[in-house]
CSV table of C-alpha atoms and ligand atoms in Angstrom, one decimal:
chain,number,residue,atom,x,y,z
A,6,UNK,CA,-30.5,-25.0,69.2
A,7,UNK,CA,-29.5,-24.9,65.5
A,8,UNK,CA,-27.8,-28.2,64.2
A,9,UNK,CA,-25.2,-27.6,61.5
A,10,UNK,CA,-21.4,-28.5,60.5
A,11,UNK,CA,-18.7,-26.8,57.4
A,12,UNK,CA,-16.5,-28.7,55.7
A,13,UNK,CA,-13.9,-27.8,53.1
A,14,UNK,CA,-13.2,-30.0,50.0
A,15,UNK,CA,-11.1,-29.3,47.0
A,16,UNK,CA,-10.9,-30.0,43.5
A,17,UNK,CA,-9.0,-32.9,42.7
A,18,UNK,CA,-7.0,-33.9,39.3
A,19,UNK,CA,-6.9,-37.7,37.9
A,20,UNK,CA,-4.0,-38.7,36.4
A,21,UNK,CA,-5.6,-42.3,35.8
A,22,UNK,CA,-9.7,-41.2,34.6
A,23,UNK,CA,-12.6,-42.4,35.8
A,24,UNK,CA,-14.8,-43.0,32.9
A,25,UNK,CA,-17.7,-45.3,32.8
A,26,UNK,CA,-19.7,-47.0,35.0
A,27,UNK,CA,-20.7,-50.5,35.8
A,28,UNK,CA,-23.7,-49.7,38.2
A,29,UNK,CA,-25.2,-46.0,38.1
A,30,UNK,CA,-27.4,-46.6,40.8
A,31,UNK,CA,-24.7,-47.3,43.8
A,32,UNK,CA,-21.9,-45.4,41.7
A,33,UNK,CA,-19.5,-48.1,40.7
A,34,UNK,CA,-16.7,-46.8,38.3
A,35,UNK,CA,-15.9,-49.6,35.3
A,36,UNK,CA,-12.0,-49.2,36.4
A,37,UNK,CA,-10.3,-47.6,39.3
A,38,UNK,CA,-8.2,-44.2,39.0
A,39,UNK,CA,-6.0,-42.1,40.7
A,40,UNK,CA,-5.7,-38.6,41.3
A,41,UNK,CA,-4.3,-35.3,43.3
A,42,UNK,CA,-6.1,-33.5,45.2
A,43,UNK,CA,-5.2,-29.8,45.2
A,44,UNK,CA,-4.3,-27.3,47.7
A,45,UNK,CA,-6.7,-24.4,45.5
A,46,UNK,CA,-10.0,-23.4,44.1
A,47,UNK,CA,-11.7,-25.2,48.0
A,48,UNK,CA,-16.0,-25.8,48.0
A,49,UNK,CA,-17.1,-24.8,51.6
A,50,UNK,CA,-20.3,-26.2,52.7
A,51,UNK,CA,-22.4,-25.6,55.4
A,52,UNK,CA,-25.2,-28.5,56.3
A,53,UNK,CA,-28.0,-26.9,58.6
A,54,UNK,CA,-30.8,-29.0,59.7
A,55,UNK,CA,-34.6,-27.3,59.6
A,56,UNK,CA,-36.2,-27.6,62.2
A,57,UNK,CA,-39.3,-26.8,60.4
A,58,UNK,CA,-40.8,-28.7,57.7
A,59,UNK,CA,-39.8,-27.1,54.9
A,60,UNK,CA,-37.9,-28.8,51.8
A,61,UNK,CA,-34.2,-29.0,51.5
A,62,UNK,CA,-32.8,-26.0,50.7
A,63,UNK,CA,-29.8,-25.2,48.1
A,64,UNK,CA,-27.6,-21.8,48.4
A,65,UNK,CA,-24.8,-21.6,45.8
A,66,UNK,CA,-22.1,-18.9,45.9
A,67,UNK,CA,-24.8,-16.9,47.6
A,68,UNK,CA,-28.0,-17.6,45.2
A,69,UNK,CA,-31.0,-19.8,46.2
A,70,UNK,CA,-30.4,-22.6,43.6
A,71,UNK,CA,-33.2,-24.6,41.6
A,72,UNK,CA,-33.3,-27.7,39.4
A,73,UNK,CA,-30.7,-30.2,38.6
A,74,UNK,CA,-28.5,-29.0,41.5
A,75,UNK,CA,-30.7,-28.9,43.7
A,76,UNK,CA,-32.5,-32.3,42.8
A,77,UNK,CA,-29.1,-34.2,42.7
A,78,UNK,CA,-28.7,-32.5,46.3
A,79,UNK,CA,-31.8,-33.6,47.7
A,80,UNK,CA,-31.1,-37.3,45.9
A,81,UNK,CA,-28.1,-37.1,48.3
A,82,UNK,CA,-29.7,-36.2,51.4
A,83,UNK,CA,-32.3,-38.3,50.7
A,84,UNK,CA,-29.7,-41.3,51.2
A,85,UNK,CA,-28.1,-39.7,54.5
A,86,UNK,CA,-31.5,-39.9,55.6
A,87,UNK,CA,-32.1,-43.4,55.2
A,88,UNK,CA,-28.9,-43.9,56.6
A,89,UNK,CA,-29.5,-41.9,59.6
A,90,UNK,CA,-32.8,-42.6,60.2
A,91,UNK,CA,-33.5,-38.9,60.3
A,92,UNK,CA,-36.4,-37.3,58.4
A,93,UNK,CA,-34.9,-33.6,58.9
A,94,UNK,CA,-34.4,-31.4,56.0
A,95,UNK,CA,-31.5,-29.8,55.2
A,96,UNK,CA,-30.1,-25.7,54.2
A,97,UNK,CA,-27.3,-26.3,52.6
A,98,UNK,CA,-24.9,-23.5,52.0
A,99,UNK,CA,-22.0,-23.7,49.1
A,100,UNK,CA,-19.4,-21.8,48.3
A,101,UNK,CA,-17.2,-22.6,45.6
A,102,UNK,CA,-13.9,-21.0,45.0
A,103,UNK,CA,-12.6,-22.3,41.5
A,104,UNK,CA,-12.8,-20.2,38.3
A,105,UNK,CA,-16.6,-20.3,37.2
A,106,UNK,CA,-16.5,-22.6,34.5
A,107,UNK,CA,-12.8,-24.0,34.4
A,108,UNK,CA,-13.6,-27.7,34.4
A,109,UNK,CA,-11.9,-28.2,37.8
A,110,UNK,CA,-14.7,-30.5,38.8
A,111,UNK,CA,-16.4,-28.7,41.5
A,112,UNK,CA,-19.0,-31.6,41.8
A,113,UNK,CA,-15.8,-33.4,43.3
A,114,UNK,CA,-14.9,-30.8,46.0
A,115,UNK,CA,-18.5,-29.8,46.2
A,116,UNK,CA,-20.0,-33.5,47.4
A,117,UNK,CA,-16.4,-34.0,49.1
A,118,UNK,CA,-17.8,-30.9,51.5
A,119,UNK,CA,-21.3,-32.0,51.5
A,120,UNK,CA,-20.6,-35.8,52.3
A,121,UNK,CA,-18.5,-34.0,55.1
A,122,UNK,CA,-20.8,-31.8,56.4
A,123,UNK,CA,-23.3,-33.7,56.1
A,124,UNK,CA,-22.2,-36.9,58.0
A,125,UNK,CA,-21.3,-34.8,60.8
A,126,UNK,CA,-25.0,-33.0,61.3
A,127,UNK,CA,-26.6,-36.5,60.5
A,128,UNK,CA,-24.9,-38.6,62.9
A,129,UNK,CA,-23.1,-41.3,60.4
A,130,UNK,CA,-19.5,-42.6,60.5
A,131,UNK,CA,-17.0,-40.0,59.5
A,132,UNK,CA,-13.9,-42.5,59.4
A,133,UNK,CA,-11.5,-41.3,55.7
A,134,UNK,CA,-13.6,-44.8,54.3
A,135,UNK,CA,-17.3,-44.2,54.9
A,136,UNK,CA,-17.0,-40.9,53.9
A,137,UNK,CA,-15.1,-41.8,50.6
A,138,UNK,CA,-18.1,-44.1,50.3
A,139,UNK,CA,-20.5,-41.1,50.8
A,140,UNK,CA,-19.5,-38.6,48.6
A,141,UNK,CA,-18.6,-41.2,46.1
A,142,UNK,CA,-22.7,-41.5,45.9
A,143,UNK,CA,-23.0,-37.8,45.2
A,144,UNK,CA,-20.3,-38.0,42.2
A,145,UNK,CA,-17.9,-40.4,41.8
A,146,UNK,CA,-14.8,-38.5,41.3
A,147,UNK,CA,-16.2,-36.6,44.8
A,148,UNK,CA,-15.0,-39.7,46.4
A,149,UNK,CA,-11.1,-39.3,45.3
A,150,UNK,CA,-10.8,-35.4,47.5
A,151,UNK,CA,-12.1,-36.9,50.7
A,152,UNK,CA,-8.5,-38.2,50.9
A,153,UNK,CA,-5.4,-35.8,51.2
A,154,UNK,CA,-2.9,-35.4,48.6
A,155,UNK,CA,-3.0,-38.5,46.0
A,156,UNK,CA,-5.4,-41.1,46.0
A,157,UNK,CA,-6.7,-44.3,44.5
A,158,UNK,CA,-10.1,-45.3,44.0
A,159,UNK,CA,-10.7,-48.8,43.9
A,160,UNK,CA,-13.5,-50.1,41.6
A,161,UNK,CA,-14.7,-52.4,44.1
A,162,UNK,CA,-17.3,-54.9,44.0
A,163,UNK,CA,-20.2,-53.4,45.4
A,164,UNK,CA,-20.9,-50.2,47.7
A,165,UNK,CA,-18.7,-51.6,50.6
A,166,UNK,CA,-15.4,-51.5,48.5
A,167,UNK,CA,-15.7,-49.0,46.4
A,168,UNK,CA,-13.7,-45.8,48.0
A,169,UNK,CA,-10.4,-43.7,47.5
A,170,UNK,CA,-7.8,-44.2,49.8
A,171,UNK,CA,-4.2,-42.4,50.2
A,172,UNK,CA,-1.3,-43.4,48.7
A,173,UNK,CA,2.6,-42.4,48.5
A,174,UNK,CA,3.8,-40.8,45.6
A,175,UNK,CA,6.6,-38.6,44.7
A,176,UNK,CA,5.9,-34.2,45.1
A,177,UNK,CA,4.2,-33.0,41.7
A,178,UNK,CA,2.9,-29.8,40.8
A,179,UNK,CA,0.6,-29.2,38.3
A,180,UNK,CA,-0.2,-25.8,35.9
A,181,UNK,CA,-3.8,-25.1,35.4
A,182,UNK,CA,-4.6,-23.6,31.7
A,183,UNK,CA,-7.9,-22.0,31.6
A,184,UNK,CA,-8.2,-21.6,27.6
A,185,UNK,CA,-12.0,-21.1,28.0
A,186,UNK,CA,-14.3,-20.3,31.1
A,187,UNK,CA,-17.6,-21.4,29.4
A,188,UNK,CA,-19.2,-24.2,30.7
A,189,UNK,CA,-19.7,-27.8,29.2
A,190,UNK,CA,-22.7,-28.7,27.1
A,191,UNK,CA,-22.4,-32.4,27.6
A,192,UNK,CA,-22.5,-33.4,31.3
A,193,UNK,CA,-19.2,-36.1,32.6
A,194,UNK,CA,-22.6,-38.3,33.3
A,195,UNK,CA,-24.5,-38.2,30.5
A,196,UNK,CA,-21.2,-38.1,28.3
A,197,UNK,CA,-20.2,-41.5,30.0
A,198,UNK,CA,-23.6,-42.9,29.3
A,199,UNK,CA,-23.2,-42.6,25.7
A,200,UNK,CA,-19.9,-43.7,25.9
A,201,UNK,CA,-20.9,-46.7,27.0
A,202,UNK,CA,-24.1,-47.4,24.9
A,203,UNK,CA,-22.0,-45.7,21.6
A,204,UNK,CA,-18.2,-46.3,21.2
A,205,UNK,CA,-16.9,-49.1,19.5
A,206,UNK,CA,-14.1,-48.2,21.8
A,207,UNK,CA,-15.7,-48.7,25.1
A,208,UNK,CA,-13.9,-51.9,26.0
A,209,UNK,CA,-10.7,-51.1,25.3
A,210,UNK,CA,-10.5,-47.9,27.2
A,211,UNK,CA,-11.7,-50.2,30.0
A,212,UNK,CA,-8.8,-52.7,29.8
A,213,UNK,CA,-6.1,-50.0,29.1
A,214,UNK,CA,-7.3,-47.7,32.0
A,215,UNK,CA,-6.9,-51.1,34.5
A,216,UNK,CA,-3.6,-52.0,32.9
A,217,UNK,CA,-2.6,-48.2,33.3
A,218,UNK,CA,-3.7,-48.4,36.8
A,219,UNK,CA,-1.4,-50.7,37.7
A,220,UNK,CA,1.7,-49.1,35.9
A,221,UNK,CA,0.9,-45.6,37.2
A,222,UNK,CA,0.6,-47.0,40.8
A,223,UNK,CA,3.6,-49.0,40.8
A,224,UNK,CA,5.3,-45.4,39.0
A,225,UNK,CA,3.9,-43.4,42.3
A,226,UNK,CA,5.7,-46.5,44.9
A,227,UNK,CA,9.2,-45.9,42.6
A,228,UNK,CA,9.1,-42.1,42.6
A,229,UNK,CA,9.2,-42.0,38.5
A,230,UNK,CA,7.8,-38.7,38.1
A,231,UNK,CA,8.7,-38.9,34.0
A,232,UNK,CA,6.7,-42.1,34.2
A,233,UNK,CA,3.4,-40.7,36.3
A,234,UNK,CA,3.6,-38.1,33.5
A,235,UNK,CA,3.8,-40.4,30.6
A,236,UNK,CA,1.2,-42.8,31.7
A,237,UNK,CA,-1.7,-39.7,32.7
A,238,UNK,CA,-0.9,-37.7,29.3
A,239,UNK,CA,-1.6,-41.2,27.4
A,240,UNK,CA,-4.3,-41.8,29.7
A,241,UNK,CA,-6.1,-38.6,29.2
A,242,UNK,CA,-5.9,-38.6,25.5
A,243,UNK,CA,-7.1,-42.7,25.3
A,244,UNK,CA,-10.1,-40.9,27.0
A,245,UNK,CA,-10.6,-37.8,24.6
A,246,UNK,CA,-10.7,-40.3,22.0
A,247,UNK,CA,-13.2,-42.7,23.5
A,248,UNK,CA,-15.3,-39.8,24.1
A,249,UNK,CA,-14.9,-38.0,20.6
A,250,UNK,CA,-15.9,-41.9,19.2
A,251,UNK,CA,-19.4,-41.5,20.8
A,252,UNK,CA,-22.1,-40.7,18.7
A,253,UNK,CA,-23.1,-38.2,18.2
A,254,UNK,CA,-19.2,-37.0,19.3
A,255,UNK,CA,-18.8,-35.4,22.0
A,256,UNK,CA,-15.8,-33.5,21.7
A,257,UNK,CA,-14.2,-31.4,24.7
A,258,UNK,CA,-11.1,-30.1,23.2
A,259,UNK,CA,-11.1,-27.3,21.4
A,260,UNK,CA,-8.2,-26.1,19.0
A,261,UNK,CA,-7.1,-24.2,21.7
A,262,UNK,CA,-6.3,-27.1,24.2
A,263,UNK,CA,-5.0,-28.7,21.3
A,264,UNK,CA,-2.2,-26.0,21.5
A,265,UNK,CA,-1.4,-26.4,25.2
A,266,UNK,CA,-0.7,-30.1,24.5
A,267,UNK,CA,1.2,-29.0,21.4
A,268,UNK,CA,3.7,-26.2,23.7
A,269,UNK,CA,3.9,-29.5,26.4
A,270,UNK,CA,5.2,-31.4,23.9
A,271,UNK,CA,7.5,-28.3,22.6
A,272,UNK,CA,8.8,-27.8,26.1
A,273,UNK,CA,9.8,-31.4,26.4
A,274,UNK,CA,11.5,-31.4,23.2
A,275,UNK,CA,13.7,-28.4,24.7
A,276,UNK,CA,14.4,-29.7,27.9
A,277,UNK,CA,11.5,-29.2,30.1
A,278,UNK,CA,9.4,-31.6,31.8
A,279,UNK,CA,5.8,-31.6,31.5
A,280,UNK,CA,3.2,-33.3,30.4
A,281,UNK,CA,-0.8,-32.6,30.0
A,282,UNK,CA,-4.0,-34.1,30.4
A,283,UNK,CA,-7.7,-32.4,30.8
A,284,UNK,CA,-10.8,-33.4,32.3
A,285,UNK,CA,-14.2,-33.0,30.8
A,286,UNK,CA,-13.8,-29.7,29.1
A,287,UNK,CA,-11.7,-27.6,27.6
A,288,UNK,CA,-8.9,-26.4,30.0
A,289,UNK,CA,-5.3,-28.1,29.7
A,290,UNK,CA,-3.7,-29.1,33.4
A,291,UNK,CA,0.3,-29.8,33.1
A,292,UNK,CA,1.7,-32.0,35.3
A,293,UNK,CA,5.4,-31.2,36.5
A,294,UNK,CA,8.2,-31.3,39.1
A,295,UNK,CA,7.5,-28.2,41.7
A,296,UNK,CA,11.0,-27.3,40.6
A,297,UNK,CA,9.7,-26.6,37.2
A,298,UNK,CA,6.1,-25.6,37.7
A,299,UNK,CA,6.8,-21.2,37.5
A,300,UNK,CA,8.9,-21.7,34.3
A,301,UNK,CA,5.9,-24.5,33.1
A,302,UNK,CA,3.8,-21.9,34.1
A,303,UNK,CA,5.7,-19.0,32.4
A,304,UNK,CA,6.0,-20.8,29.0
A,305,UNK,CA,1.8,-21.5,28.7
A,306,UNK,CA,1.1,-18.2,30.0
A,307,UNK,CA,0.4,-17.0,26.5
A,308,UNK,CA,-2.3,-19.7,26.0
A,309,UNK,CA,-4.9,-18.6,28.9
A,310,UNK,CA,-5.2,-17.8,32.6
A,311,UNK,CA,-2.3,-20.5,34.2
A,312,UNK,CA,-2.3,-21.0,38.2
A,313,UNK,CA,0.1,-23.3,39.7
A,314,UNK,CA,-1.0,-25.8,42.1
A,315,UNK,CA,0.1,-28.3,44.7
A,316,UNK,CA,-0.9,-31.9,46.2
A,317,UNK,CA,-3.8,-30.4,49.1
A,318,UNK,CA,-5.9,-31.7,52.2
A,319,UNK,CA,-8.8,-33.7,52.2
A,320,UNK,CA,-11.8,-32.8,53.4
A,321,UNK,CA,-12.6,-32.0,56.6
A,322,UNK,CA,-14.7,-30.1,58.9
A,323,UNK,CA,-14.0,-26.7,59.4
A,324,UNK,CA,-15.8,-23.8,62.3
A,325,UNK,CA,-16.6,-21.1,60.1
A,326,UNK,CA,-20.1,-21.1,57.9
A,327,UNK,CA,-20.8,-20.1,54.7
A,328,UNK,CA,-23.0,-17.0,55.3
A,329,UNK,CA,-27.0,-17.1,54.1
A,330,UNK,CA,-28.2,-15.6,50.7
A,331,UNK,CA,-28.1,-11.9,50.8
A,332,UNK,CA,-32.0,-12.3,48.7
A,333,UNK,CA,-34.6,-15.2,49.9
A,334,UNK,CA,-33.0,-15.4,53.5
A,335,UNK,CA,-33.0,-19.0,53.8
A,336,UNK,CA,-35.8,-19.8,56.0
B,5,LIG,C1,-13.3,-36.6,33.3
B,5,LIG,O1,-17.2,-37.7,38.8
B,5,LIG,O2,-18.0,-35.7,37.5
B,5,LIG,O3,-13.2,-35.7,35.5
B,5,LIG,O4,-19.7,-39.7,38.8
B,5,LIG,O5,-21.2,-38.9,37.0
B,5,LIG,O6,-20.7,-37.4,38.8
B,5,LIG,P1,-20.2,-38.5,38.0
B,5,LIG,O7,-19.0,-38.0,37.1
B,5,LIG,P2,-17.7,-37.2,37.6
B,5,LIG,O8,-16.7,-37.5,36.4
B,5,LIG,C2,-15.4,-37.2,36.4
B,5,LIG,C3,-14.8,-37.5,35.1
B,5,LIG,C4,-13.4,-36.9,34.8
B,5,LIG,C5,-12.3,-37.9,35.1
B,5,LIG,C6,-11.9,-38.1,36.6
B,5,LIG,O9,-12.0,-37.2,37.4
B,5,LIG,O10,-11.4,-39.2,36.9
């Protein structure tokens, strides 16, 4: 009998960040955010359990995968293990939809899927909170797109109350801007880790990203979609800045983002709502009404590959599986 569970996650968008940590080892953020998750670009993972005893095993997009992945994977199922009190090893099957490269955090969607998965197979609790908890071990921001359209992560205290949970908030749509597919040198982790030992900023990004927290939540209750998009475009840029303060700088914005967030600000001196913010890299998301997202969309098309999407599902499991590598069959 083969043992194994799929789950879809998607990416998901914060319009309050999550940067910095106060404890690396369990995952506990220095503030709480707040993000959508979206409806495109899904990770599907498929958790099989060995029944040999071979080692974990990592297939991405259809390639065996080595190294860092597969290390932080292994981390992770090393701590479902212990949870489970299950020595089996894991295949563990990935395939990631996004645009190679775009910044659209597939660690988020991709740990979403694999806490998933991988609670099902393994026997734990698979209640919206424990896997929030989960995922949130693989990558933080993972724990935000365990939860269906927009959610709040709470810093917590310790591991027990730190998770994302749902909240109410008024429809958005947001315009993706690929300006540039290449990857990121800097990793969000190890970027956040200088951040912390290097910006004479540090602190105050802390206490403005709690105060912001507050504002954008109670924006979300009153349905003040000019205010959501206010707070995150401040938001994102207070954390561009903390990270170009590091040293040495890290800098994720090219002159090309630079250009989206000069046409946002254009289109709202004409009459259009929208405002941007970007994660870790160089791509420029705009955050609209859905009314205005195709004419958002329309005006940035000259600046790079645009894609409109919506608030989307959480994760959850799903009955078809993410097919074995066409080389090294998976053993
Ligand atoms: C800029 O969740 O990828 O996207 O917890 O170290 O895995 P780790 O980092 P990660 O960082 C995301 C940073 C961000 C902001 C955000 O999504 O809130």
């Amino acid at each position: 009998m083969t043992i194994d569970a799929t789950a879809r996650a998607h990416p998901n968008m914060a319009l309050v960040k999550y940067w910095g940590k106060r404890d690396e080892q369990i995952m506990l953020p220095s503030t709480g955010s707040l993000s959508m998750t979206l409806d495109e670009f899904p990770t599907t993972t498929t958790v099989q359990l060995r029944e040999d005893d071979g080692p974990d095993v990592l297939e991405l997009n259809g390639a065996v995968a080595a190294g860092e992945p597969l290390r932080r994977v292994t981390r992770f199922l090393d701590l479902v293990r212990e949870r489970s009190g299950s020595e089996a090893r894991a295949i563990v099957r990935s395939r990631n939809e996004g645009p190679t490269g775009a910044g659209l955090a597939s660690s988020a969607s991709g740990f979403a899927a694999l806490a998933t998965a991988a609670s099902a197979v393994y026997d734990l609790p698979q209640d919206t909170r424990s896997l929030s908890r989960l995922a949130r071990r693989g990558s933080g921001s993972a724990c935000r797109s365990i939860i269906d359209r927009m959610a709040v992560w709470h810093a917590g205290e310790d591991d027990a109350t730190s998770f994302a949970e749902q909240i109410e908030a008024p429809e958005l749509a947001m315009v993706v801007v690929v300006v540039d597919a290449g990857g990121k040198k800097v990793s969000s982790r190890e970027a956040m880790r200088l951040t912390a030992a290097t910006s004479p900023f540090a602190a105050a990004w802390r206490e403005s990203t709690a105060r912001t927290l507050e504002e954008m939540l109670a924006a979300c209750r009153e349905g003040d979609v000019e205010r959501i998009g206010e707070l995150a475009e401040t938001n994102a840029l207070r954390m561009h800045a903390v990270i170009q303060s590091t040293v040495p700088s890290v800098r994720y914005l090219r002159g090309a983002s630079v250009g989206v967030f000069d046409a946002i600000e254009q289109l709202r001196a004409d009459g259009l709502q929208a405002w941007g913010t970007a994660d870790a890299g160089p791509n420029v998301v705009a955050i609209t009404r859905p009314a205005d997202a195709a004419a958002v969309a329309d005006a940035l098309a000259g600046h790079g590959a645009v894609r409109v999407v919506r608030p989307g599902p959480g994760a959850r499991l799903v009955d078809e599986r993410v097919a074995p590598a066409s080389t090294g069959e998976a053993r």
